[in-house]
Every structure is written in structure tokens, then in C-alpha cells.
Short mmCIF file of C-alpha atoms and ligand atoms in Angstrom, two decimals:
data_model
loop_
_atom_site.label_atom_id
_atom_site.label_comp_id
_atom_site.label_asym_id
_atom_site.label_seq_id
_atom_site.Cartn_x
_atom_site.Cartn_y
_atom_site.Cartn_z
CA MET A 98 -43.35 44.87 -21.84
CA SER A 99 -40.75 45.05 -24.44
CA THR A 100 -39.76 42.39 -26.85
CA ARG A 101 -36.65 42.09 -25.15
CA ASP A 102 -38.32 41.57 -21.67
CA LEU A 103 -40.69 39.00 -23.31
CA HIS A 104 -37.58 36.99 -24.66
CA LEU A 105 -35.71 37.08 -21.32
CA ASN A 106 -38.60 35.91 -19.59
CA ASP A 107 -39.01 33.04 -22.29
CA SER A 108 -35.30 32.14 -21.79
CA ALA A 109 -35.80 32.27 -17.87
CA ASP A 110 -38.90 29.84 -18.21
CA SER A 111 -37.07 27.37 -20.42
CA ILE A 112 -34.02 27.33 -18.09
CA SER A 113 -36.25 26.60 -15.08
CA SER A 114 -37.71 23.62 -17.12
CA ALA A 115 -34.19 22.33 -18.00
CA VAL A 116 -33.18 22.70 -14.23
CA GLU A 117 -36.15 21.04 -13.12
CA PHE A 118 -35.53 17.95 -15.68
CA VAL A 119 -31.78 17.71 -14.72
CA SER A 120 -32.49 18.00 -11.06
CA GLN A 121 -35.12 15.09 -11.57
CA ALA A 122 -32.60 12.97 -13.36
CA LEU A 123 -29.91 13.65 -10.50
CA SER A 124 -32.40 12.65 -7.70
CA ARG A 125 -33.45 9.46 -9.59
CA ALA A 126 -29.84 8.34 -10.05
CA GLY A 127 -29.00 9.03 -6.39
CA LEU A 128 -26.66 11.79 -6.81
CA ALA A 129 -26.42 14.79 -4.51
CA LYS A 130 -26.85 18.63 -5.61
CA PRO A 131 -23.89 19.17 -7.99
CA SER A 132 -21.08 21.42 -6.81
CA VAL A 133 -19.04 21.49 -10.05
CA GLY A 134 -19.84 22.03 -13.75
CA VAL A 135 -17.45 21.20 -16.72
CA ILE A 136 -17.92 22.49 -20.23
CA LEU A 137 -15.87 20.35 -22.73
CA GLY A 138 -15.02 21.98 -25.87
CA SER A 139 -14.14 20.85 -29.25
CA GLY A 140 -12.99 17.20 -29.09
CA LEU A 141 -12.56 17.23 -25.60
CA GLY A 142 -15.89 15.28 -24.65
CA CYS A 143 -13.69 12.33 -23.22
CA ALA A 144 -13.63 13.71 -19.84
CA ALA A 145 -17.54 13.18 -19.72
CA ASP A 146 -16.94 9.46 -20.94
CA ARG A 147 -14.80 8.83 -17.92
CA LEU A 148 -17.76 10.09 -15.52
CA ILE A 149 -20.04 7.60 -17.61
CA ASN A 150 -17.66 4.77 -17.22
CA ALA A 151 -17.59 5.34 -13.52
CA GLY A 152 -21.24 4.83 -13.22
CA GLY A 153 -22.75 8.35 -14.26
CA ILE A 154 -25.87 9.00 -16.29
CA SER A 155 -26.47 11.04 -19.37
CA ALA A 156 -29.23 12.96 -21.39
CA ASP A 157 -29.14 14.27 -24.92
CA TYR A 158 -29.57 18.21 -25.12
CA VAL A 159 -32.45 17.12 -27.44
CA ASP A 160 -34.31 15.65 -24.63
CA ILE A 161 -33.63 18.63 -22.13
CA PRO A 162 -36.49 21.37 -22.19
CA GLY A 163 -35.21 24.31 -24.41
CA MET A 164 -31.64 23.30 -24.61
CA PRO A 165 -29.85 24.65 -27.74
CA GLN A 166 -28.38 21.91 -30.10
CA PRO A 167 -24.53 22.25 -30.84
CA ARG A 168 -24.29 22.22 -34.77
CA VAL A 169 -20.41 21.74 -34.97
CA THR A 170 -18.57 18.22 -35.72
CA GLY A 171 -16.85 17.14 -32.33
CA HIS A 172 -19.61 18.79 -30.15
CA HIS A 173 -21.94 15.97 -29.14
CA GLY A 174 -24.63 17.84 -27.21
CA THR A 175 -24.86 15.44 -24.14
CA LEU A 176 -25.14 16.05 -20.69
CA VAL A 177 -23.32 13.83 -18.21
CA CYS A 178 -24.06 13.70 -14.42
CA GLY A 179 -21.80 11.62 -12.11
CA ARG A 180 -19.64 11.37 -8.93
CA VAL A 181 -15.91 12.37 -8.78
CA LYS A 182 -14.57 11.29 -5.23
CA ASP A 183 -17.25 12.88 -3.01
CA GLN A 184 -18.65 15.66 -5.28
CA SER A 185 -21.49 15.44 -7.79
CA VAL A 186 -20.49 16.96 -11.18
CA VAL A 187 -22.50 18.01 -14.41
CA MET A 188 -20.53 17.73 -17.53
CA LEU A 189 -21.74 19.49 -20.69
CA LYS A 190 -20.32 17.64 -23.77
CA GLY A 191 -20.42 20.32 -26.45
CA ARG A 192 -21.38 23.76 -26.68
CA VAL A 193 -23.15 26.43 -28.85
CA HIS A 194 -20.96 28.87 -30.45
CA TRP A 195 -21.33 32.74 -31.39
CA TYR A 196 -20.24 31.99 -35.05
CA GLU A 197 -22.93 29.75 -35.48
CA GLY A 198 -25.03 32.80 -35.65
CA ARG A 199 -26.77 31.96 -32.49
CA VAL A 200 -28.29 34.50 -30.10
CA LEU A 201 -26.53 35.30 -26.72
CA ASP A 202 -29.38 33.57 -24.73
CA ASP A 203 -28.46 30.30 -26.74
CA ILE A 204 -24.94 30.50 -26.19
CA LEU A 205 -25.32 31.11 -22.41
CA PHE A 206 -28.05 28.55 -21.98
CA GLY A 207 -25.62 25.89 -20.56
CA VAL A 208 -23.88 28.16 -18.03
CA ARG A 209 -27.32 29.31 -16.75
CA LEU A 210 -28.66 25.76 -16.50
CA LEU A 211 -25.49 25.00 -14.57
CA ALA A 212 -26.03 28.02 -12.26
CA GLY A 213 -29.46 27.17 -11.75
CA LEU A 214 -28.49 23.56 -10.36
CA GLY A 215 -26.78 25.41 -7.71
CA ILE A 216 -23.09 24.61 -9.17
CA ARG A 217 -20.55 27.16 -7.83
CA ASN A 218 -17.35 25.97 -9.35
CA LEU A 219 -17.04 25.87 -13.21
CA LEU A 220 -14.39 24.48 -15.33
CA VAL A 221 -14.60 25.64 -18.89
CA THR A 222 -12.46 24.01 -21.54
CA ASN A 223 -11.76 24.94 -25.20
CA ALA A 224 -9.56 23.67 -28.17
CA ALA A 225 -7.23 26.58 -29.08
CA GLY A 226 -4.37 27.62 -31.54
CA GLY A 227 -1.23 28.28 -29.68
CA ILE A 228 0.55 31.76 -30.43
CA ASN A 229 3.34 31.67 -27.73
CA PRO A 230 6.32 30.07 -29.35
CA GLN A 231 6.75 28.04 -26.29
CA PHE A 232 3.53 26.13 -26.77
CA SER A 233 3.18 23.06 -28.95
CA PRO A 234 -0.09 20.99 -29.89
CA GLY A 235 -1.09 18.86 -27.03
CA ASP A 236 0.04 21.20 -24.05
CA LEU A 237 -2.48 22.86 -21.94
CA MET A 238 -2.93 26.43 -21.06
CA VAL A 239 -4.66 27.76 -17.81
CA ILE A 240 -6.24 31.08 -18.90
CA SER A 241 -5.04 33.91 -16.58
CA SER A 242 -6.31 36.51 -18.82
CA HIS A 243 -8.36 37.20 -21.92
CA LEU A 244 -8.59 39.52 -24.94
CA ARG A 245 -11.68 40.08 -26.99
CA PRO A 246 -10.13 42.26 -29.66
CA LEU A 247 -12.94 42.03 -32.40
CA LEU A 248 -15.75 41.23 -30.24
CA TYR A 249 -18.36 43.12 -28.14
CA THR A 250 -18.94 45.99 -30.51
CA VAL A 251 -22.43 44.28 -31.00
CA PRO A 252 -23.97 43.05 -27.83
CA ALA A 253 -26.13 46.14 -27.57
CA THR A 254 -28.29 44.26 -30.38
CA PHE A 255 -28.28 41.16 -28.32
CA PRO A 256 -31.12 40.27 -25.83
CA GLY A 257 -29.72 40.44 -22.30
CA HIS A 258 -26.96 42.74 -23.25
CA SER A 259 -27.68 44.84 -20.16
CA ARG A 260 -26.70 41.75 -17.96
CA MET A 261 -23.63 41.32 -19.80
CA ALA A 262 -22.79 44.96 -19.47
CA ASN A 263 -22.92 44.53 -15.59
CA ALA A 264 -20.87 41.38 -16.03
CA PHE A 265 -18.01 43.38 -17.74
CA GLU A 266 -18.03 45.86 -14.49
CA ILE A 267 -17.51 42.72 -12.52
CA GLN A 268 -14.75 41.35 -14.62
CA GLU A 269 -12.93 44.74 -14.82
CA SER A 270 -12.90 45.27 -11.16
CA ARG A 271 -11.87 41.70 -9.83
CA GLY A 272 -11.04 39.64 -12.70
CA LEU A 273 -12.68 36.64 -14.32
CA TRP A 274 -10.33 33.68 -13.75
CA CYS A 275 -10.45 32.49 -10.13
CA ASN A 276 -6.94 32.42 -8.66
CA VAL A 277 -7.74 29.63 -6.08
CA LEU A 278 -8.98 27.44 -9.13
CA ARG A 279 -5.90 28.37 -11.23
CA THR A 280 -3.64 27.36 -8.43
CA VAL A 281 -5.46 23.93 -8.09
CA ALA A 282 -4.84 23.53 -11.88
CA LEU A 283 -1.30 24.38 -12.05
CA GLN A 284 -0.53 21.92 -9.07
CA THR A 285 -2.27 18.99 -10.54
CA LYS A 286 0.02 16.74 -11.95
CA THR A 287 -0.08 15.67 -15.56
CA PRO A 288 2.31 14.37 -18.12
CA LEU A 289 0.96 17.08 -20.60
CA ARG A 290 2.96 20.25 -20.53
CA ILE A 291 0.93 22.74 -18.75
CA HIS A 292 1.44 26.79 -19.22
CA GLU A 293 -0.49 29.75 -17.77
CA GLY A 294 -1.56 32.47 -20.27
CA THR A 295 -3.87 35.06 -22.09
CA TYR A 296 -6.72 33.70 -24.27
CA ALA A 297 -8.07 35.81 -27.14
CA MET A 298 -11.37 34.99 -28.45
CA MET A 299 -12.19 35.74 -32.09
CA PRO A 300 -15.46 35.66 -33.53
CA GLY A 301 -14.87 32.89 -36.16
CA PRO A 302 -16.30 31.12 -37.93
CA CYS A 303 -12.98 30.90 -40.04
CA TYR A 304 -9.74 30.39 -38.48
CA GLU A 305 -7.58 33.80 -38.23
CA THR A 306 -5.33 35.06 -40.96
CA PRO A 307 -1.61 35.16 -40.37
CA ALA A 308 -1.85 39.01 -40.03
CA GLU A 309 -4.46 38.67 -37.18
CA ILE A 310 -2.26 36.26 -35.45
CA ARG A 311 0.50 38.67 -35.75
CA MET A 312 -1.81 41.30 -34.35
CA LEU A 313 -3.05 38.97 -31.56
CA GLN A 314 0.72 38.24 -30.59
CA LYS A 315 1.69 42.04 -30.57
CA ILE A 316 -1.39 42.61 -28.01
CA GLY A 317 -0.36 40.05 -25.80
CA ALA A 318 -2.13 36.77 -26.75
CA ASP A 319 -0.89 33.31 -25.88
CA ALA A 320 -3.66 31.12 -27.56
CA VAL A 321 -6.67 32.01 -29.67
CA GLY A 322 -10.27 30.44 -29.63
CA MET A 323 -13.64 31.33 -30.66
CA SER A 324 -15.61 30.59 -27.47
CA THR A 325 -15.41 30.39 -23.63
CA VAL A 326 -15.11 34.19 -22.83
CA PRO A 327 -19.18 34.99 -23.02
CA GLU A 328 -19.80 31.64 -20.84
CA ALA A 329 -16.89 32.77 -18.12
CA VAL A 330 -18.58 36.41 -17.90
CA GLU A 331 -22.08 34.96 -17.38
CA ALA A 332 -20.83 32.46 -14.94
CA VAL A 333 -19.08 35.20 -12.86
CA SER A 334 -21.96 37.53 -12.90
CA LEU A 335 -24.21 34.59 -11.61
CA GLY A 336 -21.55 34.21 -8.77
CA MET A 337 -19.34 31.16 -9.86
CA SER A 338 -15.74 30.91 -9.78
CA VAL A 339 -14.50 30.02 -13.09
CA LEU A 340 -11.57 28.22 -14.20
CA GLY A 341 -10.77 28.43 -17.90
CA VAL A 342 -8.44 25.86 -19.82
CA SER A 343 -7.34 25.70 -23.49
CA CYS A 344 -6.03 22.49 -25.05
CA ILE A 345 -3.86 23.73 -27.65
CA THR A 346 -4.38 21.71 -30.80
CA ASN A 347 -2.58 23.35 -33.33
CA CYS A 348 -0.14 26.37 -34.08
CA ALA A 349 -2.09 29.45 -34.88
CA ALA A 350 -2.34 30.40 -38.52
CA GLY A 351 0.94 31.53 -40.40
CA LEU A 352 3.06 30.00 -37.40
CA THR A 353 3.86 27.20 -39.55
CA ASP A 354 3.43 26.03 -43.09
CA GLN A 355 0.37 23.87 -42.49
CA THR A 356 -3.15 24.75 -43.35
CA LEU A 357 -5.38 24.87 -40.23
CA SER A 358 -8.40 22.57 -40.21
CA HIS A 359 -10.94 21.57 -37.73
CA SER A 360 -10.01 17.88 -38.27
CA GLU A 361 -6.25 18.85 -37.09
CA VAL A 362 -8.06 20.21 -34.11
CA THR A 363 -10.12 17.32 -33.21
CA ALA A 364 -7.24 14.79 -34.05
CA THR A 365 -4.83 16.62 -31.50
CA ALA A 366 -7.67 16.70 -28.87
CA SER A 367 -8.43 12.99 -29.40
CA ALA A 368 -4.59 12.27 -29.17
CA VAL A 369 -4.45 13.94 -25.63
CA SER A 370 -7.90 12.39 -24.46
CA GLU A 371 -6.71 10.08 -21.96
CA PRO A 372 -4.14 12.21 -19.88
CA PHE A 373 -6.42 15.24 -20.47
CA SER A 374 -9.42 13.45 -18.83
CA GLU A 375 -7.46 12.28 -15.90
CA TRP A 376 -6.15 15.91 -15.29
CA ILE A 377 -9.70 17.09 -15.61
CA TRP A 378 -10.76 14.29 -13.11
CA ASN A 379 -8.00 15.20 -10.57
CA VAL A 380 -8.44 19.05 -11.03
CA VAL A 381 -12.19 18.39 -9.97
CA CYS A 382 -10.92 16.38 -6.93
CA GLY A 383 -8.82 19.40 -5.99
CA MET A 384 -11.75 21.95 -5.87
CA LYS A 385 -13.50 22.48 -2.71
CA PRO A 386 -17.23 22.32 -2.70
N1 HPA B 503 -7.91 29.33 -33.80
C1 HPA B 503 -9.33 29.78 -33.57
N2 HPA B 503 -9.87 28.71 -32.78
C2 HPA B 503 -9.29 27.61 -32.86
C3 HPA B 503 -8.04 27.49 -33.13
C4 HPA B 503 -7.21 28.25 -33.79
O1 HPA B 503 -6.27 28.55 -34.39
N3 HPA B 503 -7.85 26.12 -32.88
C5 HPA B 503 -8.65 25.41 -32.19
N4 HPA B 503 -9.57 26.41 -32.03
#
């Protein structure tokens, strides 16, 4: 057995312990097997607070066996379970990023946990910089396609890369972003402006340079962020349908005179928290179990 196999087995063991832990919490709370999972990006954890206010339960990632801790401000590290209309939903408030220097197993732990719980519909959200000139901070973008211009030259060095390679074939042949869920999202009313577009995942941790944004503009990106794509690839390879949503928190680098900062990102996310949470709730209501 190679060190890679050993590593994968370790990871599978800790996922099963985490699945067991969350399943027991769901059953103690009288919640049915969950059908929807939601991953909440930078500053967007408010949707999980709404689930708690409606009688949901929560567990800190530190208490869930094997669950990696996010280390970025605005990423709380709390799992929340509750009921949205007649569906049981699990929300992950906070994620682990590639740019934190974490291994793929850590980045994908949350998605694997949601898949292990039997979840089939996944909504992945992120904060993103707007590149499309029609987009303003506070708008939403439903992801219809994605770019990964400076990524994935390295996965061969990551444990689990052969699984990811299979996932790329799935993605290439039938697309990653579920058309049915996209239609649900676009038809769900919100006072926020809602667009569809292409998400470019950049490696981070720094924001892009103005020249990188000009490059992304030329190759067709509408918004840019540092997450979501690996989670969506893994989710599709595990048989889930995926909806991706970006909250445009700022104009991308060089498009205004402003210097980008993480506090601008979290401030915009927090300014739209009410309508965003309401919209997420209604999108989940529109998903068929
Ligand atoms: N670039 C990359 N990631 C981001 C941005 C951005 O402008 N805004 C929020 N996350």
C-alpha cells in the first residue's frame, strides 16, 4: 500500500466518523435525512443563522471528528442543520481554502461529509470580485461556467488526484453546474440584482493584479474568486447536483481606484445578508428533494 493509499484511507475513516457524528445529531434533533447541503462563503454565514432562528441545531467544526478548521476571518467553522419547508438541510458556515496551503483532502472534507449524509443537491456560495462591467457590489451571479486559468497544474502532487482527474472528465463531458438548479435560482425572486456568468477561480491568497483581471476579462470571466471549483468538481463526482452562486462583494482589481481588502468583502456581504439569506431560503424551497 502506498503512502497515498494510506492517506486516502485515513481521510475516508475520518469522513465516516464525521458522518456518524452529524447523523446522530440530526436524529437527536428529530430531523430527517438531509436532502440539501449549502456551503456559505466569506461573510455569507447569515443564511445559517436564519436556519438556527427557525429551530435548527449547530456544531462547531472543532467538535466534529476530523473536520478541518477554516483559518480566514469571516469563516466561522460551524455546521448548522435544520428544516427549510419540508426538507432537512445542512449548512457549512465557513470553508477551508487552497490558498491556506491546505491539502485537497482538507478542502474537500465538507463536501465529502455532505455526500456521506446522502445529500444530493448542493448549493455552493462564495464572495467574488465583479469583472463584468454590468455587475455592482451587492449583486448575485449564478455560475453557468467556470475558468481555472492558473490552477490544476499541481494536482498530481495532491493525494486523491486520480479521483479529481476522473471528475474532470465528468465536468468536461456534461458540465458541472446543474441546469435545473440554475433555473430554480434564476426564477427565485429577490430585490438583489441577479446575473448569470462565468466564475474564474484564482489561487490567491492575494487579490489579483489589474493585469490579471485584464487577462480574465479577455478569456471571458464575469467574476473572480478563490474557492468553489474544487468543491463543485468533487460534489459532481460524488453524484450531487451543484448550484454555484457568487455574491459580488467588490469590483475586481484595477476596475476602480479603490484598494481591495478583505474587510470590504465582508462589509458588502454583511450589507446584503438579509435579502441574501431570504433568497437562499427560497432557492432551497424550490429544490426538489
Ligand atoms: N478576487 C478574488 N477573490 C475575491 C474577490 C476578488 O476580487 N472578492 C472576493 N473574493
